[in-house]
């Protein structure tokens, strides 16, 4: 009877020692996130069409000097004003002014792409269903062996 106790205790000790093992840390697969921003600057040219203005007048001489008798036509252009006409000491002076124009255009085209970071756990050494079944059956067997060992120990102490 004592040898049976020793065999059961030895078997129980081996089961307990065999079941102790360190668990491996989970392995993760890292995927990183990258954001790419691409900016493109575009220039634009504006074409300005030609422009003109006109002025027609009748001239005559009065007391030896030239004077404007009658303005026949004075037309402004799209951007030009009507010409300013003056007669000073028999000299014809014409001024034609245009408004200042600034045409410069820049625009940006922005395109953004991004990839995000994903940390996915990867199962290493995944057990099959048969291995899982064997582990569960062994746990049941170990519990029954422990109960049998306790029962035999209690029975030997009583008798």
mmCIF file with all atom_site columns, C-alpha atoms in Angstrom, residues 3 13-14 24 49 68 80 92 94 96 103 106 113 117 146 149:
data_model
loop_
_atom_site.group_PDB
_atom_site.id
_atom_site.type_symbol
_atom_site.label_atom_id
_atom_site.label_alt_id
_atom_site.label_comp_id
_atom_site.label_asym_id
_atom_site.label_entity_id
_atom_site.label_seq_id
_atom_site.pdbx_PDB_ins_code
_atom_site.Cartn_x
_atom_site.Cartn_y
_atom_site.Cartn_z
_atom_site.occupancy
_atom_site.B_iso_or_equiv
_atom_site.pdbx_formal_charge
_atom_site.auth_seq_id
_atom_site.auth_comp_id
_atom_site.auth_asym_id
_atom_site.auth_atom_id
_atom_site.pdbx_PDB_model_num
ATOM 1  C CA . UNK A 1 3   ? 4.376   1.704   -2.626  1.00 0.00 ? 3   UNK A CA 1
ATOM 2  C CA . UNK A 1 13  ? 4.496   15.455  -8.793  1.00 0.00 ? 13  UNK A CA 1
ATOM 3  C CA . UNK A 1 14  ? 5.481   14.727  -12.386 1.00 0.00 ? 14  UNK A CA 1
ATOM 4  C CA . UNK A 1 24  ? 5.180   33.107  -24.551 1.00 0.00 ? 24  UNK A CA 1
ATOM 5  C CA . UNK A 1 49  ? -6.389  91.703  -75.856 1.00 0.00 ? 49  UNK A CA 1
ATOM 6  C CA . UNK A 1 68  ? -10.537 122.918 -82.489 1.00 0.00 ? 68  UNK A CA 1
ATOM 7  C CA . UNK A 1 80  ? -8.351  103.063 -72.241 1.00 0.00 ? 80  UNK A CA 1
ATOM 8  C CA . UNK A 1 92  ? -1.311  119.364 -80.761 1.00 0.00 ? 92  UNK A CA 1
ATOM 9  C CA . UNK A 1 94  ? -2.810  114.123 -76.984 1.00 0.00 ? 94  UNK A CA 1
ATOM 10 C CA . UNK A 1 96  ? -4.192  108.663 -73.517 1.00 0.00 ? 96  UNK A CA 1
ATOM 11 C CA . UNK A 1 103 ? -2.731  89.791  -63.565 1.00 0.00 ? 103 UNK A CA 1
ATOM 12 C CA . UNK A 1 106 ? -1.119  81.009  -58.523 1.00 0.00 ? 106 UNK A CA 1
ATOM 13 C CA . UNK A 1 113 ? -2.642  59.897  -49.155 1.00 0.00 ? 113 UNK A CA 1
ATOM 14 C CA . UNK A 1 117 ? -0.627  51.857  -38.309 1.00 0.00 ? 117 UNK A CA 1
ATOM 15 C CA . UNK A 1 146 ? -5.351  14.048  -7.892  1.00 0.00 ? 146 UNK A CA 1
ATOM 16 C CA . UNK A 1 149 ? -4.382  10.311  -4.641  1.00 0.00 ? 149 UNK A CA 1
#
